[in-house]
Amino acid sequence: MNYGQHGRTLLQELKRSEPGHNVDSSASACTIPSYNDLVVGNAIQDLRLHCQALQDQVEATTNNAADSKPSIHVRPSLLLQNAAVQRNKRCLLTYHVVRLQRIQEELYWKQQTNESKVDAKTTNGNLCPAERVFLQEYADLVRHYTRQATNGSINDLRSYTSMPPQPSDRVLVRVMVNMGPMVLDSGASAVLSKGSTHFLLYSDVEEAIREGKVLVLNGEEDE
Amino acid sequence: MADLHHLLDEVLEPQQQDEQPDEQAEDWNEEDREQLTLPAALVEAERRKLNDTPDATDEERLDLGDVTGFTDLKGDTIYSKLQSLWTQELCSPEILPFDNDTVQALLEALETQEERMEELQTQGSSENVHLDALMTRILKIDAERAKFLLSGLLKQRLGKLEEYPLHMREHLDRLSDLEKAYLKEYGTMLERHLRKTVLDHFPQEVFKQLDEPEMIDEPDLETYIFVRCKEDVLVDNATDNTPPDWHVKGTVLIVRYSRIRDLYLENKVELLM
C-alpha cells in the first residue's frame, strides 16, 4: 500500500511535460506524453487496497452490534485510509482531465496552423484508445455546434481564430525566410530574399504569413 | 485670438456673424469669470466620447450602411456591438449573458452580404467589371472581419464552458440553447471517458462521485481587470476597511472582478481590454 505515491508519479509526469517547462529542449516538445498505463494501473490497485483496508477496519471494530459506531481509537486510522483513497482518486482524475484538456488544445485547436503539425503524428501514438475516441467525438461536437450556431456560414472555427483577419486588399510584408525569386498565385513575381519588403496581394502571401515565413508590417516601424 | 473662440460658432451659427464685435466685447468680460463656455461642437464631442458611441455620424462618412447591411435602425452598428461583446467576453473571468439578438442580426447581415457578392459576380455588367471586382473584394474583407469576431466570441464561450463544465450548470440562464446542448453533450462525453478509464475500477459506489461540492472548480473571480465607469458608481473595497468610494463617470479603474461584478451586470461599468 503506497498512500498515493503512484498518484504523485502521474502528477510529476504531467508537470514535466507542461508547455514551457523544459527550457533547453526545442519548441516542439511534446506536451502529451505517452499514456502511462502501468502507473495508472498501480494507482487504481493502490486505491482498492486502501478501500479494502478501510472496510476491514470498520468491520473489525463494529463486529459486536450492527449499528454501533467504530470506537474513537480506530478513527484516526480510518481517516488515514479514507484520505489515501481520496488522494488516489484526485490524482487519477486530475491526470485524465489534464490530458484531455491538452489533447483538445494541441490536437484539435492548434491543428490549423503549423505550430503542432510536427507533433500530431507522434502524439497521436501517445493516446490511449479511450482518448482517441474522445478526440474524435470532440471534433464532431465542435463542428456540429459551429455549423448550427452560425447557420452554416462558418464551417470551422479554427480557420477564423488562428490568425487576425485580412487587413486590406494588399499588405506590406517583410520576408523572414529566404525564398528566392518566386511566382505568386496571382501571376505576379517577386524576389523574396530575407529582409526585403514587398507590397503584395494578401491572397498571395496568406499561406506564408500563416507559416511565419513572412511578417506583416503596419507601416509604423522605425526603419 | 477672438477668432479662435468664435471659429466654430461661425460654422454652426452663421446668422450671428453680425453680432460678433458685440460678442467679443461681452466675451472679454465673460472671460474674467472663471467659467468658460465651450464651443458647442466640443461639448458634443466630449459627450459622445464619454458615451462611447461611434465617432462620426453616418452622414459624415461614405454611406456604406445599406451596402454592407451592418447598420440597424438605431444607427449603432451591429459590428460595433459585436466588437464590444467580444472584448467583454475576453476580459471577463466568468461567462457573460448571451446576446442572441446581436448574433442573429449579424448572421442575417452576413447572409445578405453573401447574396450581394454572388449578385455582383454573376450579374455585373462588362463596363463596371473592375468596380464590381473591387466591391466584391471589399465585401469579402468585411465579411471575414465579422466572421473573425463572431468565431472569436463563440470560441471564447466554448472555452469557458469546457474549463468549468460542472460549475456552468448554475449559469444555464446565460447560455444560448445551442450552448446548453453543447454543455450537456460535452459533460456526457467527459463523464463517460472518466468512468471508462478510472471510476469503474473503483470498488465502492460511494467513491465514484464526480460532483461533490469540493470537487467543482469555479472561475477565479478575484482577478484584476480594467473597467471604465459609465455612470457615477459606488465601489466597495471591503478588504481595506475603508468606506466605499464614489467614482465619477468616465474614470478608468483597475479593480478585482468580484467588486464590480454586480455593477457590471447592471451595465454601469464596462470592461476594457
GROMACS .gro file of C-alpha atoms in nm:
model
  496
    1MET     CA    1   0.000   0.000   0.000
    2ASN     CA    2   0.151   0.319  -0.113
    3TYR     CA    3  -0.060   0.601   0.025
    4GLY     CA    4  -0.081   0.790  -0.300
    5GLN     CA    5   0.278   0.770  -0.427
    6HIS     CA    6   0.169   0.641  -0.765
    7GLY     CA    7  -0.067   0.933  -0.797
    8ARG     CA    8   0.225   1.159  -0.729
    9THR     CA    9   0.421   0.997  -1.010
   10LEU     CA   10   0.140   1.071  -1.253
   11LEU     CA   11   0.128   1.435  -1.150
   12GLN     CA   12   0.504   1.469  -1.181
   13GLU     CA   13   0.484   1.336  -1.534
   14LEU     CA   14   0.222   1.597  -1.619
   15LYS     CA   15   0.428   1.873  -1.466
   16ARG     CA   16   0.742   1.774  -1.652
   17SER     CA   17   0.564   1.778  -1.984
   18GLU     CA   18   0.399   2.114  -1.927
   19PRO     CA   19   0.445   2.359  -2.214
   20GLY     CA   20   0.734   2.587  -2.133
   21HIS     CA   21   0.869   2.367  -1.858
   22ASN     CA   22   1.170   2.235  -2.046
   23VAL     CA   23   1.368   2.546  -2.131
   24ASP     CA   24   1.650   2.371  -2.308
   25SER     CA   25   1.451   2.146  -2.539
   26SER     CA   26   1.315   2.262  -2.874
   27ALA     CA   27   0.985   2.440  -2.918
   28SER     CA   28   0.812   2.131  -3.047
   29ALA     CA   29   0.845   1.942  -2.720
   30CYS     CA   30   0.563   1.700  -2.669
   31THR     CA   31   0.307   1.814  -2.414
   32ILE     CA   32   0.113   1.489  -2.427
   33PRO     CA   33   0.341   1.212  -2.307
   34SER     CA   34   0.259   0.852  -2.370
   35TYR     CA   35  -0.038   0.726  -2.165
   36ASN     CA   36   0.112   0.570  -1.860
   37ASP     CA   37  -0.096   0.258  -1.834
   38LEU     CA   38   0.134   0.098  -1.581
   39VAL     CA   39   0.131   0.371  -1.320
   40VAL     CA   40  -0.241   0.433  -1.366
   41GLY     CA   41  -0.299   0.064  -1.303
   42ASN     CA   42  -0.080   0.079  -0.994
   43ALA     CA   43  -0.266   0.379  -0.860
   44ILE     CA   44  -0.602   0.207  -0.907
   45GLN     CA   45  -0.469  -0.102  -0.737
   46ASP     CA   46  -0.341   0.112  -0.451
   47LEU     CA   47  -0.682   0.269  -0.414
   48ARG     CA   48  -0.851  -0.069  -0.398
   49LEU     CA   49  -0.612  -0.185  -0.130
   50HIS     CA   50  -0.683   0.120   0.080
   51CYS     CA   51  -1.056   0.074   0.028
   52GLN     CA   52  -1.028  -0.284   0.136
   53ALA     CA   53  -0.824  -0.190   0.443
   54LEU     CA   54  -1.083   0.072   0.533
   55GLN     CA   55  -1.366  -0.175   0.502
   56ASP     CA   56  -1.182  -0.438   0.704
   57GLN     CA   57  -1.110  -0.196   0.985
   58VAL     CA   58  -1.470  -0.078   1.001
   59GLU     CA   59  -1.600  -0.434   1.006
   60ALA     CA   60  -1.348  -0.541   1.270
   61THR     CA   61  -1.438  -0.268   1.511
   62THR     CA   62  -1.814  -0.286   1.468
   63ASN     CA   63  -1.837  -0.661   1.492
   64ASN     CA   64  -2.041  -0.657   1.809
   65ALA     CA   65  -2.355  -0.471   1.709
   66ALA     CA   66  -2.498  -0.378   1.373
   67ASP     CA   67  -2.544  -0.009   1.442
   68SER     CA   68  -2.256   0.070   1.670
   69LYS     CA   69  -2.001   0.320   1.551
   70PRO     CA   70  -1.630   0.242   1.542
   71SER     CA   71  -1.451   0.326   1.866
   72ILE     CA   72  -1.268   0.651   1.895
   73HIS     CA   73  -0.930   0.479   1.894
   74VAL     CA   74  -0.951   0.349   1.541
   75ARG     CA   75  -1.090   0.666   1.389
   76PRO     CA   76  -0.753   0.819   1.301
   77SER     CA   77  -0.667   0.505   1.113
   78LEU     CA   78  -0.997   0.517   0.926
   79LEU     CA   79  -0.938   0.881   0.841
   80LEU     CA   80  -0.594   0.793   0.711
   81GLN     CA   81  -0.724   0.519   0.487
   82ASN     CA   82  -1.002   0.742   0.359
   83ALA     CA   83  -0.753   1.022   0.292
   84ALA     CA   84  -0.535   0.783   0.092
   85VAL     CA   85  -0.834   0.673  -0.115
   86GLN     CA   86  -0.937   1.032  -0.183
   87ARG     CA   87  -0.583   1.126  -0.275
   88ASN     CA   88  -0.551   0.848  -0.525
   89LYS     CA   89  -0.888   0.937  -0.676
   90ARG     CA   90  -0.789   1.305  -0.703
   91CYS     CA   91  -0.459   1.227  -0.871
   92LEU     CA   92  -0.615   0.986  -1.118
   93LEU     CA   93  -0.895   1.224  -1.213
   94THR     CA   94  -0.652   1.515  -1.248
   95TYR     CA   95  -0.425   1.313  -1.471
   96HIS     CA   96  -0.705   1.219  -1.706
   97VAL     CA   97  -0.872   1.559  -1.714
   98VAL     CA   98  -0.548   1.748  -1.778
   99ARG     CA   99  -0.456   1.506  -2.055
  100LEU     CA  100  -0.796   1.562  -2.215
  101GLN     CA  101  -0.752   1.938  -2.197
  102ARG     CA  102  -0.410   1.918  -2.359
  103ILE     CA  103  -0.540   1.682  -2.624
  104GLN     CA  104  -0.818   1.925  -2.708
  105GLU     CA  105  -0.575   2.214  -2.727
  106GLU     CA  106  -0.288   2.053  -2.914
  107LEU     CA  107  -0.458   1.802  -3.134
  108TYR     CA  108  -0.766   2.000  -3.227
  109TRP     CA  109  -0.741   2.376  -3.190
  110LYS     CA  110  -0.381   2.418  -3.299
  111GLN     CA  111  -0.408   2.193  -3.599
  112GLN     CA  112  -0.486   2.465  -3.850
  113THR     CA  113  -0.155   2.639  -3.805
  114ASN     CA  114   0.182   2.481  -3.840
  115GLU     CA  115   0.253   2.505  -3.469
  116SER     CA  116   0.193   2.144  -3.389
  117LYS     CA  117   0.174   1.972  -3.723
  118VAL     CA  118   0.507   1.813  -3.648
  119ASP     CA  119   0.382   1.670  -3.324
  120ALA     CA  120   0.047   1.542  -3.440
  121LYS     CA  121   0.165   1.208  -3.566
  122THR     CA  122   0.391   1.133  -3.271
  123THR     CA  123   0.145   1.248  -3.007
  124ASN     CA  124  -0.137   1.055  -3.164
  125GLY     CA  125   0.056   0.744  -3.081
  126ASN     CA  126   0.070   0.856  -2.720
  127LEU     CA  127  -0.303   0.842  -2.667
  128CYS     CA  128  -0.487   0.552  -2.518
  129PRO     CA  129  -0.786   0.418  -2.719
  130ALA     CA  130  -1.042   0.595  -2.499
  131GLU     CA  131  -0.866   0.926  -2.560
  132ARG     CA  132  -0.865   0.874  -2.935
  133VAL     CA  133  -1.238   0.813  -2.926
  134PHE     CA  134  -1.284   1.125  -2.713
  135LEU     CA  135  -1.086   1.338  -2.958
  136GLN     CA  136  -1.295   1.217  -3.250
  137GLU     CA  137  -1.621   1.283  -3.066
  138TYR     CA  138  -1.497   1.625  -2.957
  139ALA     CA  139  -1.409   1.724  -3.312
  140ASP     CA  140  -1.755   1.618  -3.430
  141LEU     CA  141  -1.924   1.805  -3.146
  142VAL     CA  142  -1.743   2.132  -3.215
  143ARG     CA  143  -1.802   2.109  -3.590
  144HIS     CA  144  -2.173   2.038  -3.535
  145TYR     CA  145  -2.208   2.329  -3.294
  146THR     CA  146  -2.028   2.571  -3.524
  147ARG     CA  147  -2.242   2.486  -3.820
  148GLN     CA  148  -2.562   2.522  -3.621
  149ALA     CA  149  -2.465   2.838  -3.434
  150THR     CA  150  -2.361   3.025  -3.747
  151ASN     CA  151  -2.638   2.894  -3.975
  152GLY     CA  152  -2.376   2.730  -4.191
  153SER     CA  153  -2.174   3.038  -4.278
  154ILE     CA  154  -1.877   2.919  -4.074
  155ASN     CA  155  -1.773   2.558  -4.101
  156ASP     CA  156  -1.461   2.551  -3.892
  157LEU     CA  157  -1.392   2.786  -3.602
  158ARG     CA  158  -1.022   2.716  -3.628
  159SER     CA  159  -0.978   2.883  -3.963
  160TYR     CA  160  -1.104   3.214  -3.829
  161THR     CA  161  -0.946   3.218  -3.487
  162SER     CA  162  -0.591   3.123  -3.573
  163MET     CA  163  -0.496   3.447  -3.749
  164PRO     CA  164  -0.620   3.806  -3.744
  165PRO     CA  165  -0.846   3.885  -4.038
  166GLN     CA  166  -0.724   4.030  -4.365
  167PRO     CA  167  -0.644   4.397  -4.303
  168SER     CA  168  -0.679   4.518  -4.662
  169ASP     CA  169  -0.652   4.410  -5.021
  170ARG     CA  170  -0.275   4.438  -5.030
  171VAL     CA  171  -0.029   4.421  -4.741
  172LEU     CA  172   0.319   4.546  -4.676
  173VAL     CA  173   0.530   4.246  -4.576
  174ARG     CA  174   0.886   4.175  -4.479
  175VAL     CA  175   1.040   3.840  -4.567
  176MET     CA  176   1.185   3.646  -4.274
  177VAL     CA  177   1.297   3.331  -4.451
  178ASN     CA  178   1.482   3.341  -4.780
  179MET     CA  179   1.262   3.205  -5.057
  180GLY     CA  180   1.438   3.347  -5.360
  181PRO     CA  181   1.260   3.457  -5.680
  182MET     CA  182   0.903   3.329  -5.678
  183VAL     CA  183   0.597   3.345  -5.898
  184LEU     CA  184   0.289   3.403  -5.686
  185ASP     CA  185  -0.064   3.269  -5.732
  186SER     CA  186  -0.197   3.581  -5.897
  187GLY     CA  187   0.080   3.578  -6.158
  188ALA     CA  188   0.299   3.846  -6.003
  189SER     CA  189   0.658   3.760  -5.937
  190ALA     CA  190   0.887   3.883  -5.661
  191VAL     CA  191   1.233   3.816  -5.530
  192LEU     CA  192   1.169   3.712  -5.171
  193SER     CA  193   1.512   3.743  -5.016
  194LYS     CA  194   1.544   3.764  -4.641
  195GLY     CA  195   1.482   4.112  -4.507
  196SER     CA  196   1.325   4.253  -4.823
  197THR     CA  197   0.988   4.428  -4.809
  198HIS     CA  198   0.711   4.398  -5.065
  199PHE     CA  199   0.361   4.528  -5.120
  200LEU     CA  200   0.167   4.223  -5.232
  201LEU     CA  201  -0.187   4.093  -5.264
  202TYR     CA  202  -0.300   3.938  -4.937
  203SER     CA  203  -0.425   3.624  -5.107
  204ASP     CA  204  -0.077   3.556  -5.245
  205VAL     CA  205   0.104   3.575  -4.915
  206GLU     CA  206  -0.164   3.439  -4.681
  207GLU     CA  207  -0.005   3.095  -4.657
  208ALA     CA  208   0.337   3.240  -4.594
  209ILE     CA  209   0.201   3.467  -4.318
  210ARG     CA  210   0.033   3.167  -4.157
  211GLU     CA  211   0.359   2.976  -4.160
  212GLY     CA  212   0.556   3.268  -4.025
  213LYS     CA  213   0.784   3.295  -4.326
  214VAL     CA  214   0.670   3.649  -4.391
  215LEU     CA  215   0.584   3.924  -4.144
  216VAL     CA  216   0.305   4.179  -4.190
  217LEU     CA  217   0.419   4.537  -4.131
  218ASN     CA  218   0.178   4.805  -4.019
  219GLY     CA  219   0.370   5.095  -4.161
  220GLU     CA  220   0.472   5.237  -3.824
  221GLU     CA  221   0.809   5.068  -3.785
  222ASP     CA  222   1.116   5.285  -3.739
  223GLU     CA  223   1.301   5.167  -4.047
  224MET     CA  224  -0.746   8.549  -3.052
  225ALA     CA  225  -1.111   8.630  -3.061
  226ASP     CA  226  -1.138   8.443  -3.389
  227LEU     CA  227  -1.037   8.117  -3.230
  228HIS     CA  228  -1.314   8.144  -2.975
  229HIS     CA  229  -1.570   8.204  -3.240
  230LEU     CA  230  -1.433   7.981  -3.515
  231LEU     CA  231  -1.681   7.703  -3.450
  232ASP     CA  232  -1.962   7.948  -3.380
  233GLU     CA  233  -1.923   8.073  -3.735
  234VAL     CA  234  -1.976   7.725  -3.872
  235LEU     CA  235  -2.275   7.646  -3.652
  236GLU     CA  236  -2.447   7.983  -3.635
  237PRO     CA  237  -2.376   8.183  -3.949
  238GLN     CA  238  -2.661   8.427  -3.879
  239GLN     CA  239  -2.482   8.560  -3.573
  240GLN     CA  240  -2.180   8.689  -3.761
  241ASP     CA  241  -2.311   9.045  -3.744
  242GLU     CA  242  -2.315   9.033  -3.369
  243GLN     CA  243  -1.956   8.924  -3.340
  244PRO     CA  244  -1.799   9.259  -3.244
  245ASP     CA  245  -2.054   9.297  -2.966
  246GLU     CA  246  -1.998   8.943  -2.855
  247GLN     CA  247  -1.625   8.997  -2.846
  248ALA     CA  248  -1.667   9.286  -2.607
  249GLU     CA  249  -1.901   9.082  -2.393
  250ASP     CA  250  -1.672   8.782  -2.407
  251TRP     CA  251  -1.381   8.974  -2.264
  252ASN     CA  252  -1.590   9.043  -1.959
  253GLU     CA  253  -1.708   8.689  -1.950
  254GLU     CA  254  -1.354   8.558  -1.959
  255ASP     CA  255  -1.275   8.743  -1.640
  256ARG     CA  256  -1.505   8.498  -1.478
  257GLU     CA  257  -1.368   8.154  -1.401
  258GLN     CA  258  -1.611   7.954  -1.610
  259LEU     CA  259  -1.554   7.927  -1.983
  260THR     CA  260  -1.831   7.847  -2.221
  261LEU     CA  261  -1.704   7.582  -2.457
  262PRO     CA  262  -1.796   7.578  -2.824
  263ALA     CA  263  -2.098   7.361  -2.885
  264ALA     CA  264  -1.917   7.113  -3.110
  265LEU     CA  265  -1.651   7.050  -2.846
  266VAL     CA  266  -1.916   6.982  -2.586
  267GLU     CA  267  -2.087   6.747  -2.826
  268ALA     CA  268  -1.761   6.561  -2.895
  269GLU     CA  269  -1.690   6.525  -2.523
  270ARG     CA  270  -2.037   6.394  -2.461
  271ARG     CA  271  -2.002   6.148  -2.744
  272LYS     CA  272  -1.662   6.032  -2.619
  273LEU     CA  273  -1.798   5.970  -2.274
  274ASN     CA  274  -2.099   5.786  -2.407
  275ASP     CA  275  -1.865   5.586  -2.630
  276THR     CA  276  -2.078   5.599  -2.942
  277PRO     CA  277  -1.911   5.575  -3.287
  278ASP     CA  278  -1.703   5.880  -3.372
  279ALA     CA  279  -1.855   6.017  -3.688
  280THR     CA  280  -2.221   6.015  -3.765
  281ASP     CA  281  -2.326   5.817  -4.069
  282GLU     CA  282  -2.389   6.129  -4.274
  283GLU     CA  283  -2.032   6.248  -4.247
  284ARG     CA  284  -1.886   5.919  -4.370
  285LEU     CA  285  -1.935   5.746  -4.701
  286ASP     CA  286  -2.270   5.584  -4.653
  287LEU     CA  287  -2.186   5.216  -4.682
  288GLY     CA  288  -2.462   5.123  -4.439
  289ASP     CA  289  -2.703   4.984  -4.693
  290VAL     CA  290  -2.429   4.816  -4.895
  291THR     CA  291  -2.278   4.616  -4.615
  292GLY     CA  292  -2.601   4.573  -4.423
  293PHE     CA  293  -2.432   4.604  -4.088
  294THR     CA  294  -2.630   4.906  -3.962
  295ASP     CA  295  -2.953   4.861  -3.776
  296LEU     CA  296  -3.229   5.115  -3.727
  297LYS     CA  297  -3.074   5.284  -3.429
  298GLY     CA  298  -2.760   5.379  -3.619
  299ASP     CA  299  -2.536   5.187  -3.381
  300THR     CA  300  -2.368   4.928  -3.598
  301ILE     CA  301  -2.415   4.560  -3.528
  302TYR     CA  302  -2.045   4.528  -3.589
  303SER     CA  303  -1.953   4.764  -3.305
  304LYS     CA  304  -2.188   4.579  -3.072
  305LEU     CA  305  -2.025   4.252  -3.170
  306GLN     CA  306  -1.685   4.404  -3.111
  307SER     CA  307  -1.781   4.514  -2.761
  308LEU     CA  308  -1.932   4.170  -2.688
  309TRP     CA  309  -1.609   4.006  -2.798
  310THR     CA  310  -1.393   4.240  -2.586
  311GLN     CA  311  -1.606   4.189  -2.277
  312GLU     CA  312  -1.603   3.813  -2.316
  313LEU     CA  313  -1.223   3.810  -2.347
  314CYS     CA  314  -1.173   4.019  -2.034
  315SER     CA  315  -1.426   3.862  -1.805
  316PRO     CA  316  -1.328   3.557  -1.599
  317GLU     CA  317  -1.683   3.422  -1.597
  318ILE     CA  318  -1.924   3.361  -1.881
  319LEU     CA  319  -2.147   3.654  -1.969
  320PRO     CA  320  -2.515   3.655  -2.073
  321PHE     CA  321  -2.563   3.559  -2.437
  322ASP     CA  322  -2.683   3.836  -2.664
  323ASN     CA  323  -2.896   3.643  -2.907
  324ASP     CA  324  -3.031   3.949  -3.091
  325THR     CA  325  -2.694   4.080  -3.198
  326VAL     CA  326  -2.570   3.742  -3.312
  327GLN     CA  327  -2.887   3.669  -3.512
  328ALA     CA  328  -2.879   4.014  -3.670
  329LEU     CA  329  -2.517   3.960  -3.763
  330LEU     CA  330  -2.587   3.622  -3.921
  331GLU     CA  331  -2.865   3.775  -4.130
  332ALA     CA  332  -2.637   4.056  -4.236
  333LEU     CA  333  -2.370   3.805  -4.336
  334GLU     CA  334  -2.622   3.616  -4.549
  335THR     CA  335  -2.730   3.937  -4.720
  336GLN     CA  336  -2.370   4.019  -4.792
  337GLU     CA  337  -2.302   3.680  -4.944
  338GLU     CA  338  -2.604   3.713  -5.168
  339ARG     CA  339  -2.489   4.055  -5.277
  340MET     CA  340  -2.141   3.920  -5.353
  341GLU     CA  341  -2.289   3.646  -5.569
  342GLU     CA  342  -2.505   3.901  -5.749
  343LEU     CA  343  -2.204   4.113  -5.824
  344GLN     CA  344  -2.011   3.819  -5.955
  345THR     CA  345  -2.280   3.682  -6.183
  346GLN     CA  346  -2.465   3.991  -6.299
  347GLY     CA  347  -2.200   4.261  -6.313
  348SER     CA  348  -2.201   4.442  -6.648
  349SER     CA  349  -1.884   4.436  -6.853
  350GLU     CA  350  -1.828   4.810  -6.815
  351ASN     CA  351  -1.804   4.801  -6.441
  352VAL     CA  352  -1.623   4.474  -6.415
  353HIS     CA  353  -1.327   4.623  -6.228
  354LEU     CA  354  -1.552   4.814  -5.994
  355ASP     CA  355  -1.756   4.503  -5.928
  356ALA     CA  356  -1.444   4.301  -5.858
  357LEU     CA  357  -1.322   4.567  -5.618
  358MET     CA  358  -1.660   4.580  -5.448
  359THR     CA  359  -1.663   4.202  -5.413
  360ARG     CA  360  -1.320   4.207  -5.256
  361ILE     CA  361  -1.421   4.481  -5.012
  362LEU     CA  362  -1.736   4.294  -4.914
  363LYS     CA  363  -1.534   3.978  -4.868
  364ILE     CA  364  -1.285   4.151  -4.639
  365ASP     CA  365  -1.574   4.299  -4.440
  366ALA     CA  366  -1.741   3.961  -4.405
  367GLU     CA  367  -1.415   3.797  -4.300
  368ARG     CA  368  -1.370   4.057  -4.031
  369ALA     CA  369  -1.718   3.999  -3.892
  370LYS     CA  370  -1.668   3.622  -3.902
  371PHE     CA  371  -1.340   3.660  -3.714
  372LEU     CA  372  -1.514   3.845  -3.430
  373LEU     CA  373  -1.806   3.605  -3.423
  374SER     CA  374  -1.589   3.294  -3.416
  375GLY     CA  375  -1.364   3.455  -3.154
  376LEU     CA  376  -1.670   3.518  -2.937
  377LEU     CA  377  -1.808   3.166  -2.983
  378LYS     CA  378  -1.474   3.002  -2.923
  379GLN     CA  379  -1.412   3.203  -2.607
  380ARG     CA  380  -1.751   3.100  -2.469
  381LEU     CA  381  -1.694   2.735  -2.559
  382GLY     CA  382  -1.355   2.752  -2.389
  383LYS     CA  383  -1.517   2.875  -2.068
  384LEU     CA  384  -1.783   2.602  -2.087
  385GLU     CA  385  -1.519   2.333  -2.127
  386GLU     CA  386  -1.300   2.461  -1.849
  387TYR     CA  387  -1.572   2.467  -1.583
  388PRO     CA  388  -1.842   2.231  -1.706
  389LEU     CA  389  -1.985   2.137  -1.367
  390HIS     CA  390  -1.993   2.499  -1.249
  391MET     CA  391  -2.172   2.611  -1.563
  392ARG     CA  392  -2.478   2.413  -1.462
  393GLU     CA  393  -2.559   2.706  -1.232
  394HIS     CA  394  -2.535   2.960  -1.512
  395LEU     CA  395  -2.766   2.800  -1.764
  396ASP     CA  396  -2.961   3.124  -1.796
  397ARG     CA  397  -2.658   3.289  -1.956
  398LEU     CA  398  -2.619   3.031  -2.230
  399SER     CA  399  -2.791   3.003  -2.564
  400ASP     CA  400  -2.990   2.688  -2.641
  401LEU     CA  401  -2.715   2.552  -2.861
  402GLU     CA  402  -2.460   2.610  -2.588
  403LYS     CA  403  -2.678   2.425  -2.339
  404ALA     CA  404  -2.691   2.129  -2.576
  405TYR     CA  405  -2.315   2.153  -2.623
  406LEU     CA  406  -2.255   2.160  -2.248
  407LYS     CA  407  -2.475   1.857  -2.195
  408GLU     CA  408  -2.302   1.661  -2.468
  409TYR     CA  409  -1.955   1.761  -2.353
  410GLY     CA  410  -2.037   1.673  -1.993
  411THR     CA  411  -2.166   1.334  -2.103
  412MET     CA  412  -1.852   1.266  -2.307
  413LEU     CA  413  -1.628   1.368  -2.021
  414GLU     CA  414  -1.812   1.159  -1.767
  415ARG     CA  415  -1.816   0.858  -1.997
  416HIS     CA  416  -1.442   0.885  -2.052
  417LEU     CA  417  -1.363   0.920  -1.682
  418ARG     CA  418  -1.588   0.630  -1.592
  419LYS     CA  419  -1.431   0.405  -1.851
  420THR     CA  420  -1.073   0.482  -1.757
  421VAL     CA  421  -1.091   0.537  -1.384
  422LEU     CA  422  -1.417   0.531  -1.195
  423ASP     CA  423  -1.548   0.194  -1.299
  424HIS     CA  424  -1.242   0.031  -1.147
  425PHE     CA  425  -1.325   0.165  -0.804
  426PRO     CA  426  -1.467  -0.095  -0.568
  427GLN     CA  427  -1.736   0.104  -0.396
  428GLU     CA  428  -2.015   0.318  -0.532
  429VAL     CA  429  -1.959   0.598  -0.283
  430PHE     CA  430  -1.619   0.678  -0.430
  431LYS     CA  431  -1.749   0.709  -0.780
  432GLN     CA  432  -1.899   1.055  -0.729
  433LEU     CA  433  -1.787   1.327  -0.967
  434ASP     CA  434  -1.982   1.625  -0.848
  435GLU     CA  435  -1.924   1.661  -0.480
  436PRO     CA  436  -1.915   2.030  -0.385
  437GLU     CA  437  -1.542   2.043  -0.319
  438MET     CA  438  -1.467   1.881  -0.650
  439ILE     CA  439  -1.625   2.153  -0.860
  440ASP     CA  440  -1.382   2.417  -0.995
  441GLU     CA  441  -1.502   2.771  -1.019
  442PRO     CA  442  -1.354   3.051  -1.225
  443ASP     CA  443  -1.137   3.289  -1.026
  444LEU     CA  444  -1.345   3.598  -0.964
  445GLU     CA  445  -1.066   3.772  -0.777
  446THR     CA  446  -0.861   3.855  -1.085
  447TYR     CA  447  -0.789   4.220  -1.150
  448ILE     CA  448  -0.934   4.386  -1.457
  449PHE     CA  449  -0.958   4.733  -1.607
  450VAL     CA  450  -1.301   4.894  -1.612
  451ARG     CA  451  -1.443   5.226  -1.723
  452CYS     CA  452  -1.742   5.372  -1.538
  453LYS     CA  453  -2.040   5.460  -1.750
  454GLU     CA  454  -2.213   5.638  -1.461
  455ASP     CA  455  -2.119   5.761  -1.115
  456VAL     CA  456  -2.071   5.444  -0.915
  457LEU     CA  457  -2.001   5.333  -0.564
  458VAL     CA  458  -1.726   5.075  -0.541
  459ASP     CA  459  -1.688   4.874  -0.226
  460ASN     CA  460  -1.330   4.795  -0.121
  461ALA     CA  461  -1.424   4.592   0.182
  462THR     CA  462  -1.078   4.443   0.242
  463ASP     CA  463  -0.921   4.779   0.313
  464ASN     CA  464  -1.153   4.871   0.598
  465THR     CA  465  -1.207   5.194   0.411
  466PRO     CA  466  -1.555   5.319   0.327
  467PRO     CA  467  -1.676   5.263  -0.031
  468ASP     CA  468  -1.561   5.522  -0.287
  469TRP     CA  469  -1.761   5.718  -0.535
  470HIS     CA  470  -1.614   5.730  -0.884
  471VAL     CA  471  -1.741   5.973  -1.143
  472LYS     CA  472  -1.847   5.877  -1.490
  473GLY     CA  473  -1.556   5.823  -1.724
  474THR     CA  474  -1.293   5.711  -1.474
  475VAL     CA  475  -1.084   5.407  -1.555
  476LEU     CA  476  -1.016   5.176  -1.262
  477ILE     CA  477  -0.815   4.862  -1.202
  478VAL     CA  478  -1.011   4.651  -0.960
  479ARG     CA  479  -1.093   4.295  -0.861
  480TYR     CA  480  -1.369   4.149  -1.073
  481SER     CA  481  -1.572   4.041  -0.771
  482ARG     CA  482  -1.607   4.402  -0.653
  483ILE     CA  483  -1.763   4.533  -0.971
  484ARG     CA  484  -1.946   4.219  -1.076
  485ASP     CA  485  -2.289   4.343  -0.975
  486LEU     CA  486  -2.225   4.684  -1.124
  487TYR     CA  487  -2.121   4.519  -1.448
  488LEU     CA  488  -2.434   4.308  -1.466
  489GLU     CA  489  -2.638   4.627  -1.416
  490ASN     CA  490  -2.446   4.775  -1.709
  491LYS     CA  491  -2.297   5.062  -1.509
  492VAL     CA  492  -1.935   4.979  -1.595
  493GLU     CA  493  -1.769   4.832  -1.899
  494LEU     CA  494  -1.464   4.604  -1.913
  495LEU     CA  495  -1.158   4.722  -2.101
  496MET     CA  496  -0.901   4.512  -2.281
   0.00000   0.00000   0.00000
